[in-house]
Coordinates of C-alpha atoms in Angstrom, one line a residue:
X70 CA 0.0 0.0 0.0
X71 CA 1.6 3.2 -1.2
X72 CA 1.5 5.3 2.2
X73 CA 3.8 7.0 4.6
X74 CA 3.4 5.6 7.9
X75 CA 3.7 1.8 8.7
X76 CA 0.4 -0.2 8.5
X77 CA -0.2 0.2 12.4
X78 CA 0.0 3.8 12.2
X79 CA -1.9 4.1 8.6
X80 CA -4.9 1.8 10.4
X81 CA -4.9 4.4 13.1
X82 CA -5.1 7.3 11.0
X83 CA -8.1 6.1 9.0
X84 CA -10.1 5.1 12.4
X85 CA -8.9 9.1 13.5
X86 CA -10.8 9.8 10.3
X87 CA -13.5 7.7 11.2
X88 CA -13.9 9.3 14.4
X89 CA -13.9 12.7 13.6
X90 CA -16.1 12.1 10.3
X91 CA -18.7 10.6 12.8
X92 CA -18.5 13.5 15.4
X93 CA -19.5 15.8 12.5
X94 CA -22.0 14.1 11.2
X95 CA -24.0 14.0 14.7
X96 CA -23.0 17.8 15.1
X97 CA -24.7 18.5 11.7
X98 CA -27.6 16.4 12.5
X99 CA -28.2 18.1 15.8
X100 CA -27.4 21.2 14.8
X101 CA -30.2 20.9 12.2
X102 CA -32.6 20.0 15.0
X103 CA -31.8 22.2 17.2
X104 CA -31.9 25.6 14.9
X105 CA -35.6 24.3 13.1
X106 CA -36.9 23.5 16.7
X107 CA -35.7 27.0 18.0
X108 CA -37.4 28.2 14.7
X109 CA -40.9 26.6 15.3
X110 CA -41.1 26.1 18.5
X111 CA -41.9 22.1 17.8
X112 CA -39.1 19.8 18.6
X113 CA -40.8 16.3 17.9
X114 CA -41.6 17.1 14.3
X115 CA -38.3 18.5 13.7
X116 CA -36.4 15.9 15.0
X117 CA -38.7 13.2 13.2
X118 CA -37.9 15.2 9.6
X119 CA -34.4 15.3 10.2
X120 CA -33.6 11.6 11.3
X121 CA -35.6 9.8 9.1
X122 CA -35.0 12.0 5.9
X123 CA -31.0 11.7 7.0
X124 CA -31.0 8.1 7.5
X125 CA -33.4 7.2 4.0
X126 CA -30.6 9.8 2.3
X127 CA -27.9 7.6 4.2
X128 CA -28.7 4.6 2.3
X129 CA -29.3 6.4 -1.2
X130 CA -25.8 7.6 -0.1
X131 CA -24.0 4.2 0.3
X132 CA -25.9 3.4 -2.9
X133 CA -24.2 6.0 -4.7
X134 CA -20.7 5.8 -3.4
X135 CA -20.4 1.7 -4.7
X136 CA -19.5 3.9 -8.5
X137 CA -16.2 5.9 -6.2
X138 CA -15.0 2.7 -4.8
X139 CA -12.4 2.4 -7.7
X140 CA -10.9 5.5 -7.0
X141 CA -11.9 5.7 -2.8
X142 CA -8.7 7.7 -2.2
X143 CA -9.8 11.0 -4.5
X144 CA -13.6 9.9 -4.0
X145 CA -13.5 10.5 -0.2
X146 CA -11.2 13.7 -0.5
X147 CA -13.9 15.1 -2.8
X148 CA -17.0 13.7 -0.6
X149 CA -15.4 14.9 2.8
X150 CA -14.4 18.5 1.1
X151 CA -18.0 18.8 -0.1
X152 CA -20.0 17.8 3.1
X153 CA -17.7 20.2 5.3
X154 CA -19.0 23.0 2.8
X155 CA -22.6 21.6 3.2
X156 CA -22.8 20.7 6.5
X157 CA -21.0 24.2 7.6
X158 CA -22.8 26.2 5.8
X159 CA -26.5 24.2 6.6
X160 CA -27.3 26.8 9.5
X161 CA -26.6 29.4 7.6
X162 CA -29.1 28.0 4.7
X163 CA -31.9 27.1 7.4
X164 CA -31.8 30.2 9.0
X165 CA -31.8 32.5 5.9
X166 CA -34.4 30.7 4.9
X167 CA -36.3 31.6 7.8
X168 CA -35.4 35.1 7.6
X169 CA -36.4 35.7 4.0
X170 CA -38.3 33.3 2.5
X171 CA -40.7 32.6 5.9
X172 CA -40.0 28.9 6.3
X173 CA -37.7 26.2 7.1
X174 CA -39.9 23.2 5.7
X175 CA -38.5 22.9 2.3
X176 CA -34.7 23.9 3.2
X177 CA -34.9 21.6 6.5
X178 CA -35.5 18.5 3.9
X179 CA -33.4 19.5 1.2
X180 CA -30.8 20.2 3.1
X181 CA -31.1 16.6 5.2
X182 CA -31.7 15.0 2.1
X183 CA -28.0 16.6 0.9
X184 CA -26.0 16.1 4.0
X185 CA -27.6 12.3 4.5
X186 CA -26.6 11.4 1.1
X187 CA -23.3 12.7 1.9
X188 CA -22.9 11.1 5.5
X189 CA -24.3 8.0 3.9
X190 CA -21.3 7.8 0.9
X191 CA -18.7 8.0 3.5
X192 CA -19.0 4.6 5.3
X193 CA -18.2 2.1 1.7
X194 CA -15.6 4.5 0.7
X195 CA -13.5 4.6 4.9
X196 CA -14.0 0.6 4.6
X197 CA -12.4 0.2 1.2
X198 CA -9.4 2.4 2.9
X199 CA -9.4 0.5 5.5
X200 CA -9.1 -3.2 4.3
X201 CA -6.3 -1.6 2.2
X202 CA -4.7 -0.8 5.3
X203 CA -6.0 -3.9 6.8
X204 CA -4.2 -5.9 4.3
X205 CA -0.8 -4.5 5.2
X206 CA -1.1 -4.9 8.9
X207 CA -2.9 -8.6 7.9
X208 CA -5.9 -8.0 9.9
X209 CA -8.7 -9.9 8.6
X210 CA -12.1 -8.7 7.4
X211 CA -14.4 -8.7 10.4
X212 CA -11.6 -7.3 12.5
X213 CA -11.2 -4.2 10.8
X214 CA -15.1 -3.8 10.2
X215 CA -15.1 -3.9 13.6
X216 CA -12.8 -1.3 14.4
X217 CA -14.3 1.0 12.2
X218 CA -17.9 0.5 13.7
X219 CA -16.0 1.0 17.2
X220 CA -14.5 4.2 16.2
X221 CA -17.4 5.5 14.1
X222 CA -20.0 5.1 17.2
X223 CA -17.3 6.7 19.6
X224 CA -17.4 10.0 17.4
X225 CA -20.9 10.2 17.4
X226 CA -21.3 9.8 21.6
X227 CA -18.3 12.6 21.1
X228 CA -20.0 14.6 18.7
X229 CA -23.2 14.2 20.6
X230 CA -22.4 15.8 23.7
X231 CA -20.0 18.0 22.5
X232 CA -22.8 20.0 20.7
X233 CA -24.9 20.6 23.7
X234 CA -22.1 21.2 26.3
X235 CA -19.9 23.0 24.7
X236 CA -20.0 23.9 20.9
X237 CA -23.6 25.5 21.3
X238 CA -22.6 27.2 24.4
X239 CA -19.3 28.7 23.3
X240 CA -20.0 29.2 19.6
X241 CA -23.7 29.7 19.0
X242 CA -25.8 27.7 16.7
X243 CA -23.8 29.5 13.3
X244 CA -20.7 29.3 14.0
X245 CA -20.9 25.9 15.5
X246 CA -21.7 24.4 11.9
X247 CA -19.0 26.7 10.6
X248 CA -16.2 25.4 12.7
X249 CA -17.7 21.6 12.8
X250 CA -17.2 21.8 8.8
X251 CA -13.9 23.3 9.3
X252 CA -12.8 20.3 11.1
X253 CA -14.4 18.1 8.7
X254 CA -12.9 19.7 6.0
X255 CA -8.9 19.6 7.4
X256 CA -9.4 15.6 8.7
X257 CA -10.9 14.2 5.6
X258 CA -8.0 16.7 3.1
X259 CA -5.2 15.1 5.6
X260 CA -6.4 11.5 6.0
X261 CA -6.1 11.4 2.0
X262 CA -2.9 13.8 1.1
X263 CA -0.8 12.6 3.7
X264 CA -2.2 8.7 3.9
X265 CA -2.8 7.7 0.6
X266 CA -0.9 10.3 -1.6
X267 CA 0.7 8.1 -3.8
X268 CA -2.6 6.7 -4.7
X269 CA -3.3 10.3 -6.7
X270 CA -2.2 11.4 -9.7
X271 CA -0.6 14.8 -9.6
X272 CA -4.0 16.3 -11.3
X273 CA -6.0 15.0 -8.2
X274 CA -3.2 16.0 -5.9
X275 CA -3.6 19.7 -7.4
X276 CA -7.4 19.3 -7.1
X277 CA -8.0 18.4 -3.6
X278 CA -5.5 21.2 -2.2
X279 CA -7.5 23.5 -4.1
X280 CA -11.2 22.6 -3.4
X281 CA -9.9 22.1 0.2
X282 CA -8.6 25.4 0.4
X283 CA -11.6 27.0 -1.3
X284 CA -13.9 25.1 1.1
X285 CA -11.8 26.2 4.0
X286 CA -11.9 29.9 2.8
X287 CA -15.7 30.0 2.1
X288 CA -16.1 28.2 5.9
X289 CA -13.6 31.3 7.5
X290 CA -15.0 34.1 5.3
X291 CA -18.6 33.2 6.6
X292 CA -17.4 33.0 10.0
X293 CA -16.0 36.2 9.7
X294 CA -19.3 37.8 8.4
X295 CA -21.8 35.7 10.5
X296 CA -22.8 38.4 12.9
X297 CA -23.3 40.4 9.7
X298 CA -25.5 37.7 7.9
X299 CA -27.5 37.3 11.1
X300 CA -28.0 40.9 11.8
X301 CA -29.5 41.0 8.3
X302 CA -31.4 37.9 8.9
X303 CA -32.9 39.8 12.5
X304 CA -33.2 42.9 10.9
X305 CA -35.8 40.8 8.0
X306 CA -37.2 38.8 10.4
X307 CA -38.3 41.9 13.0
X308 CA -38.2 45.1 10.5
X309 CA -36.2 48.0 11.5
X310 CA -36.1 48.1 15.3
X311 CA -34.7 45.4 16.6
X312 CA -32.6 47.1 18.9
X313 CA -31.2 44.6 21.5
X314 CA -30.8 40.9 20.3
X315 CA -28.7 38.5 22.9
X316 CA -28.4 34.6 22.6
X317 CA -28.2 32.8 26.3
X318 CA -28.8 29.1 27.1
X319 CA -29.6 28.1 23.1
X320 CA -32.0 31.1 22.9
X321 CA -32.0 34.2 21.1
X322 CA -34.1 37.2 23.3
X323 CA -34.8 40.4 20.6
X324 CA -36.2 43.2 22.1
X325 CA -38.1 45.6 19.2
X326 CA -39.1 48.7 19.4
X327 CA -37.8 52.2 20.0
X328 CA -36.3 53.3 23.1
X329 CA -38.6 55.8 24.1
X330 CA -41.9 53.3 23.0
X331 CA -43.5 50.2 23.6
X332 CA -41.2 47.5 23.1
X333 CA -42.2 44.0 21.7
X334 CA -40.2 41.0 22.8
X335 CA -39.0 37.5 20.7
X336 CA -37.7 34.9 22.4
X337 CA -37.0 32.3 19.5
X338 CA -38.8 34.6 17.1
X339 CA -41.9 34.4 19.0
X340 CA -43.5 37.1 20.6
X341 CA -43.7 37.2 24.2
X342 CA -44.5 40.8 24.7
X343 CA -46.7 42.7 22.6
X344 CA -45.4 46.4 24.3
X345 CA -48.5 48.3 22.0
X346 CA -51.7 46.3 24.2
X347 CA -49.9 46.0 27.3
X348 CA -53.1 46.4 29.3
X349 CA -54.8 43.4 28.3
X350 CA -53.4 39.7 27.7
X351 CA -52.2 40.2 32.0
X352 CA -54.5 42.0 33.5
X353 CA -57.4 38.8 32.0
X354 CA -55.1 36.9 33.4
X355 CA -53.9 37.8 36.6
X356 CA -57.1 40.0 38.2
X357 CA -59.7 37.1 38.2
X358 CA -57.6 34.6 40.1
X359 CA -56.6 37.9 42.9
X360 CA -60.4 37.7 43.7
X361 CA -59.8 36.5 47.6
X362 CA -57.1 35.6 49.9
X363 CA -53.8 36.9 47.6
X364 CA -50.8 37.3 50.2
X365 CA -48.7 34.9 48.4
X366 CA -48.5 34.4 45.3
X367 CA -46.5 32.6 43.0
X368 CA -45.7 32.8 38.9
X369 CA -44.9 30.3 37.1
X370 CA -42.7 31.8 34.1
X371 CA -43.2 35.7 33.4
X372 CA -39.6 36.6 32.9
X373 CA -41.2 39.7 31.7
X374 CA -42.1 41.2 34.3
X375 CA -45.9 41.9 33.3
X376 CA -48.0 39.5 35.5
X377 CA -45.9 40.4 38.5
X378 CA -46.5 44.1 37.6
X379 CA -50.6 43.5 37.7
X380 CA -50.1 41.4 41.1
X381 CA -48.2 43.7 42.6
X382 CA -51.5 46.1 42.3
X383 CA -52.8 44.8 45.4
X384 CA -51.4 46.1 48.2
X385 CA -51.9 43.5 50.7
X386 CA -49.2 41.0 48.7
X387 CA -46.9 39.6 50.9
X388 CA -44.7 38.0 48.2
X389 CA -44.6 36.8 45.2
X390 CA -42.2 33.8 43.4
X391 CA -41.5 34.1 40.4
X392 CA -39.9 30.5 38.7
X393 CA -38.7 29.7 35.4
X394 CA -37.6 32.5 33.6
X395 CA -34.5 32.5 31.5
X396 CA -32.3 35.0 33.6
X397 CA -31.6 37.3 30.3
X398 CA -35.3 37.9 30.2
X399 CA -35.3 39.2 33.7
X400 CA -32.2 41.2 33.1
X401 CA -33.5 43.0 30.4
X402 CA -37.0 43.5 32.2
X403 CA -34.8 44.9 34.9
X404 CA -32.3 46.8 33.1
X405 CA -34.3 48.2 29.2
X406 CA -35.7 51.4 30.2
X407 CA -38.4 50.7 27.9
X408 CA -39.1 47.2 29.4
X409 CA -38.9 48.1 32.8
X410 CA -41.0 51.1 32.0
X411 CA -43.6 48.6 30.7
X412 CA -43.5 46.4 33.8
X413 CA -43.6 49.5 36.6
X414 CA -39.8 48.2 37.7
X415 CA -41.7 44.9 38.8
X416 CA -38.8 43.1 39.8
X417 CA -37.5 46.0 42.0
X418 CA -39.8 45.1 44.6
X419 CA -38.1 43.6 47.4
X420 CA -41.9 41.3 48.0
X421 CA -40.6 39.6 44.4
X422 CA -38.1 36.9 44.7
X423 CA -36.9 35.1 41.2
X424 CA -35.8 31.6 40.9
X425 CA -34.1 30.7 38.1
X426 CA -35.3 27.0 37.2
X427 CA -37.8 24.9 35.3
X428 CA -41.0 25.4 36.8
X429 CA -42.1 21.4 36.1
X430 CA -38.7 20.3 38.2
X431 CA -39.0 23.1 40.7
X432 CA -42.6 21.9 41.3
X433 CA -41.8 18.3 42.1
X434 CA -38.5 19.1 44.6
X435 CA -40.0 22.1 46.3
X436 CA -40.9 21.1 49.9
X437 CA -41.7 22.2 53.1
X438 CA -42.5 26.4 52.2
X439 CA -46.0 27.3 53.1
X440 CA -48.6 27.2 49.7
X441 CA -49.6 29.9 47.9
X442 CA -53.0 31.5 47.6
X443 CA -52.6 32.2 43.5
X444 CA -50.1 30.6 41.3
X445 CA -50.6 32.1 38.0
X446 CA -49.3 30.4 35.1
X447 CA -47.8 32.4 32.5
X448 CA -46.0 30.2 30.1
X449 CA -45.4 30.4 26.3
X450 CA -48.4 28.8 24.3
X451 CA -48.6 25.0 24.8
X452 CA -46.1 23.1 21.6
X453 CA -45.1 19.7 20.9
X454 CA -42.1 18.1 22.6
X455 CA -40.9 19.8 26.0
X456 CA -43.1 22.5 25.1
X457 CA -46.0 20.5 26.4
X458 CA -44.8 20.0 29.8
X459 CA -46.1 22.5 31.4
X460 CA -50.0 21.7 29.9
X461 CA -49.9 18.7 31.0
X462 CA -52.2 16.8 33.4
X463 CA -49.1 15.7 35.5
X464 CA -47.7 19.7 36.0
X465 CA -51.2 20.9 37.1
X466 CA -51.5 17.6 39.5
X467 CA -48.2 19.1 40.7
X468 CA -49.4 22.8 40.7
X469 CA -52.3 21.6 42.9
X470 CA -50.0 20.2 46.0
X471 CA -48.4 24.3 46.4
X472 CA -52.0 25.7 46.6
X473 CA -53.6 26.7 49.8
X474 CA -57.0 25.8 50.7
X475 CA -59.2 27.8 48.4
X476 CA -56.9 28.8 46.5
X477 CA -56.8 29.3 42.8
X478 CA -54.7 29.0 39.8
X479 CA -54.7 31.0 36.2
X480 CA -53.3 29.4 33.2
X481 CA -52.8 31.2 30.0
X482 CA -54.0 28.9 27.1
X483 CA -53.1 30.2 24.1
X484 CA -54.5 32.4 21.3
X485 CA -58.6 31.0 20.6
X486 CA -58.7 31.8 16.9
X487 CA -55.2 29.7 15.7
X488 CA -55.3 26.5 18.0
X489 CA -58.7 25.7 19.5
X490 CA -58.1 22.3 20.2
X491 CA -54.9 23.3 21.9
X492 CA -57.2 25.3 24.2
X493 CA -59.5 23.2 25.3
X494 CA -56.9 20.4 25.8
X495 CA -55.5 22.4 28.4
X496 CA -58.6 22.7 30.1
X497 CA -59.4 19.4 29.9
X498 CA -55.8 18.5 31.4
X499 CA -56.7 20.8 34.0
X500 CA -60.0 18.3 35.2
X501 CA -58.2 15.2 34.5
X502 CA -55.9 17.0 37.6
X503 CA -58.5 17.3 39.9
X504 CA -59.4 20.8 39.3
X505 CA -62.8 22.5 38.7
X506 CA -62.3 25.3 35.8
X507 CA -63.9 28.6 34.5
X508 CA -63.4 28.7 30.8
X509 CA -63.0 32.6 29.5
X510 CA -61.8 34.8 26.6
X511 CA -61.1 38.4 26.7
X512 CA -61.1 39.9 23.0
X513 CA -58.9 42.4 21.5
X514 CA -60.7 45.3 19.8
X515 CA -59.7 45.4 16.1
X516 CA -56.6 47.1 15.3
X517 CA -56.6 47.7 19.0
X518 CA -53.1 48.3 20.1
X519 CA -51.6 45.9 17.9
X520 CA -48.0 46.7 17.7
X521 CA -46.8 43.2 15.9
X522 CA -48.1 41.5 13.3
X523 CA -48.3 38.0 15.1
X524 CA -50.6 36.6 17.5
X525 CA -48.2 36.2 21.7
X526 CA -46.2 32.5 21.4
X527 CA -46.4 32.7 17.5
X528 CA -43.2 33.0 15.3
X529 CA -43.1 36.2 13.6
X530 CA -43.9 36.6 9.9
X531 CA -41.0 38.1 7.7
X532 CA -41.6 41.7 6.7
X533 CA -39.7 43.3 4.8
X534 CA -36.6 45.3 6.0
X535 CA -37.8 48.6 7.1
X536 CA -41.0 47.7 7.4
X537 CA -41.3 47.2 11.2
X538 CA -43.1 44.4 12.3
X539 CA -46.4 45.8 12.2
X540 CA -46.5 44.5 8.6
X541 CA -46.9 40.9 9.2
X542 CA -49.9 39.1 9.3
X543 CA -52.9 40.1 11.3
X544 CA -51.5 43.7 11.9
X545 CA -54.7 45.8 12.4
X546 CA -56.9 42.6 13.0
X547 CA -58.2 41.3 16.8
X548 CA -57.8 38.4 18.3
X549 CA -58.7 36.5 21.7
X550 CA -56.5 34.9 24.3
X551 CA -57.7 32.2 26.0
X552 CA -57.3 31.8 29.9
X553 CA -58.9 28.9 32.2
X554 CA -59.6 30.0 35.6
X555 CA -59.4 26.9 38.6
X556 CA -59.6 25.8 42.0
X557 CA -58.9 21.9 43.4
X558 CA -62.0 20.0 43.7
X559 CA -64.0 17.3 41.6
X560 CA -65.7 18.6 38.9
X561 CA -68.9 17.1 39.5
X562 CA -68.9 18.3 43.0
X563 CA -67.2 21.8 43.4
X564 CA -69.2 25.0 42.2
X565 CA -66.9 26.8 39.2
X566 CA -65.1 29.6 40.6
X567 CA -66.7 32.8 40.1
X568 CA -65.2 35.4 37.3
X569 CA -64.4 38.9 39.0
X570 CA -62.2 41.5 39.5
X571 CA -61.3 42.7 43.3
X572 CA -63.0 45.9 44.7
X573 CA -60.8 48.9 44.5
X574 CA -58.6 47.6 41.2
X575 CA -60.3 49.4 38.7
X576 CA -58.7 50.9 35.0
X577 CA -55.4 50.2 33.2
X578 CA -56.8 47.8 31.5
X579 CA -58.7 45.7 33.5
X580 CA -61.6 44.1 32.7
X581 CA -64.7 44.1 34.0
X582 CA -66.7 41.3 35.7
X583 CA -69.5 41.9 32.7
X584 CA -66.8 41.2 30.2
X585 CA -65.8 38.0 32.2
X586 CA -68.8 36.5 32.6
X587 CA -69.7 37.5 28.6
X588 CA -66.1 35.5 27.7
X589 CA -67.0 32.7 30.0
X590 CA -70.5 32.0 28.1
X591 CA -69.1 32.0 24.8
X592 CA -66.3 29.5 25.7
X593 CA -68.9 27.5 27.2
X594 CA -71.3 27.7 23.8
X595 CA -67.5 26.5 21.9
X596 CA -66.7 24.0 24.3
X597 CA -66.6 20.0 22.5
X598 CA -68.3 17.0 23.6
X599 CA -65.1 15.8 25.0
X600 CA -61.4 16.0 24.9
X601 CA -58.5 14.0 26.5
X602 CA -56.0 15.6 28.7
X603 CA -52.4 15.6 27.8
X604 CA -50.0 13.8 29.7
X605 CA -46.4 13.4 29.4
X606 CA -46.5 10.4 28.2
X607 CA -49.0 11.1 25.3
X608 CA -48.8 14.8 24.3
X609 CA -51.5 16.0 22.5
X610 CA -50.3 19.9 21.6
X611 CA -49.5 19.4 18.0
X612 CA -47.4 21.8 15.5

């Protein structure tokens, strides 16, 4: 075998190949999950697109490759110089497509279908290398097939928790694909210039180092200009005032909006604060369950600021938890005049303590404090995947066991008009739990204070830059939040909490008991025959 090691180190070499190839082709796989999850919001669908669309275009790939194994030397160069460009540049794509042409669908399988056909074509190709090298060392067959399995599963367990400890912390979803093709691009170039270079004619030779060094410079040039490319991206996405954008924990928080005006916030390009109708998704939410004893309270989400900002109305609060938001949320609900304008300072109340952690986990270890007399739950709209955790029969069982006696809980459902079913699933999660519930809607006046485009919890559509986000769908056009007001108790036993507003909290927003009791009896006109609770082991929030 023409090579310059001895067959010991040449074997070694291609299984270091093996490895790394394997470690990038998780890292693009996850990758790809990971960004179209962040961009839907629906983590089960994604993931189901991506593996089975990679592993079908896996086996078209291994198909393909039987035509290269002649020339596997060359073949591989060219295959491994070719995925690092795809797979590096794949966020990019996916995100760009997002940004201007409102979608991932169509780019999420085109671009799985290219880097599985890819990924696919390098297994035949490493295992003709490597029964050449094999043959030198006189390893037999099943041996070396072994050895290659071995090092191509230890890449991927590498790869796989690599991407979610410390390339996606460090680096960022862009720049992570970037540097992962990089890597791909330098192993699979060195494995076959330095390995097998007597197996390529002086043309090939001249060919790899060049598409190499072209892939390598395409891979550092967009590196270079990725904070460019996803400013652009932003600034398509959320029109011309997006004004504070920061990434923490695999999230990306933008705040819109100018400084001295209502600001709108995206967390994953979903809204989670619509700054122009401040006065109405909280206030629905919050006042109704404040109707009795209130002197602790606790929140379940609302890094925002906003539901602790309509609690904090009532005077006689003794003090309120606040669990579960992401600690960049609070810091910019604390720290953006605008935003902490919006919110009355909420969180620089010394009766307002924050703890940082998931609300379901914190439920089910929290012990010994005394219960609360509200826990309001105000959580992005139910989704698939981890998304439907906290709309689940199994979080409101746990909900129940921090409430006091008589004491009540709020639960945002979700926009009526877009996901009905979503709606009353929740409610009907909320029974299955042991609670007796108070279906209502509170409906936005048209064009009423609609400073986005896009109902709360829904991914924004693009506008075009300059446009401001006002131009996206539904901009000028009402729409009604759900809420489900509830108190522990069997259904067929317990009376339905009354709907009401406390005496003395009048204005800003707040709605009357008329407009209550007027949402409650049209839910109950909607309501189906019957509808089965989520759980976490049967989620039934769909995309």
């Amino acid at each position: 075998m023409p090579e310059r090691t001895g067959p010991r180190a040449g074997r070694f070499l291609v299984l270091a190949a093996v490895f790394v190839c394997a470690a990038c082709g998780l890292v693009y796989e996850l990758e790809l999950v990971a960004l179209a999850s962040s961009l839907t919001g629906d983590p089960v669908t994604q993931a189901s697109v991506v593996l089975s669309v990679m592993v079908f275009a896996m086996g078209v790939g291994s198909l393909l490759a039987k035509r290269l194994r002649c020339r596997a030397a060359v073949g591989f160069g060219l295959l491994e110089a070719v995925l690092a460009l795809a797979g590096g540049c794949s966020a990019l794509l996916l995100y760009g497509a997002f940004a201007w042409l409102g979608g991932t669908r169509h780019a999420l399988v085109g671009v799985s279908l290219l880097l599985g056909v890819l990924i696919g074509a390098e297994m035949p190709l490493l295992m003709t290398l490597m029964q050449r090298v094999s043959r030198c060392a006189r390893q037999d067959a099943g041996g070396a097939v072994a050895d290659l399995f071995a090092a191509d599963y230890v890449g991927a367990l590498v790869g796989g928790l690599a991407f979610p400890f410390l390339l996606l912390p460090w680096l960022g979803q862009l720049t992570t694909a970037l540097a992962t093709g990089a890597v791909n691009a330098l192993a699979g170039g060195a494995l076959v210039l330095w390995l097998f270079h007597r197996d390529l004619t002086g043309g090939e030779r001249l060919l790899l180092w060049s598409v190499n060094a072209a892939v390598l410079a395409v891979l550092a040039g967009a590196a270079v200009l990725a904070d460019d490319f996803e400013r652009a991206a932003r600034h398509a996405v959320y029109g011309a005032h997006a004004r504070v954008a920061v990434r923490t924990h695999g999230q990306e928080v933008v705040l819109t909006g100018p400084p001295d005006g209502p600001p709108d916030l995206y967390v994953d390009g979903r809204l989670r604060v619509r700054g122009g109708d401040p006065r109405r998704h909280h206030p629905a939410l919050v006042h109704p369950a404040m109707r009795g004893r209130h002197a602790r309270v606790l929140v379940l989400g609302g890094g925002d600021g906003l539901a602790v900002r309509e609690v904090l109305r009532y005077a006689d609060v003794e003090s309120v938890t606040v669990v579960g938001p992401d600690p960049m949320v609070v810091r910019l609900a604390r720290t953006d005049p605008a935003l902490a304008r919006l919110n009355g300072h909420a969180f620089g109340d010394r009766r307002v303590r924050v703890v940082p952690a998931e609300p379901f986990h914190w439920l089910r270890t929290a012990r010994g404090g005394t219960p609360y007399d509200v826990v309001v739950s105000d959580l992005p709209p139910p989704a698939g995947g981890a998304g439907a955790t906290p709309y689940s029969l199994e979080f409101y069982g746990l909900a129940a066991r921090h409430l006091a006696a008589g004491g009540r809980l709020a639960v945002h459902a979700g926009p009526l008009p877009e996901r009905p079913r979503a709606y009353w699933t929740v409610e009907a999660s909320l029974r299955a739990a042991g609670f007796t519930t108070r279906p209502y809607t509170v409906a936005a006046p048209a064009g009423g204070g609609a400073a986005s485009g896009h109902a709360e919890g829904a991914a924004p559509t693009t506008v075009r830059a300059g446009a401001g986000p006002a131009a996206g769908a539904d901009a000028g056009g009402g729409y009604d939040r759900g809420f489900v007001l509830a108190v522990p108790g069997d259904p067929r036993r317990t009376r339905p909490p009354a709907l009401g507003v406390a005496a003395g909290v009048d204005g800003g927003g707040v709605p009357s008991a008329a407009a209550l009791e007027a949402g409650a009896r049209r839910m109950e006109r909607s309501r189906p025959r019957a509808q089965p609770p989520s759980t976490l082991t049967r989620p039934r929030y769909g995309p």
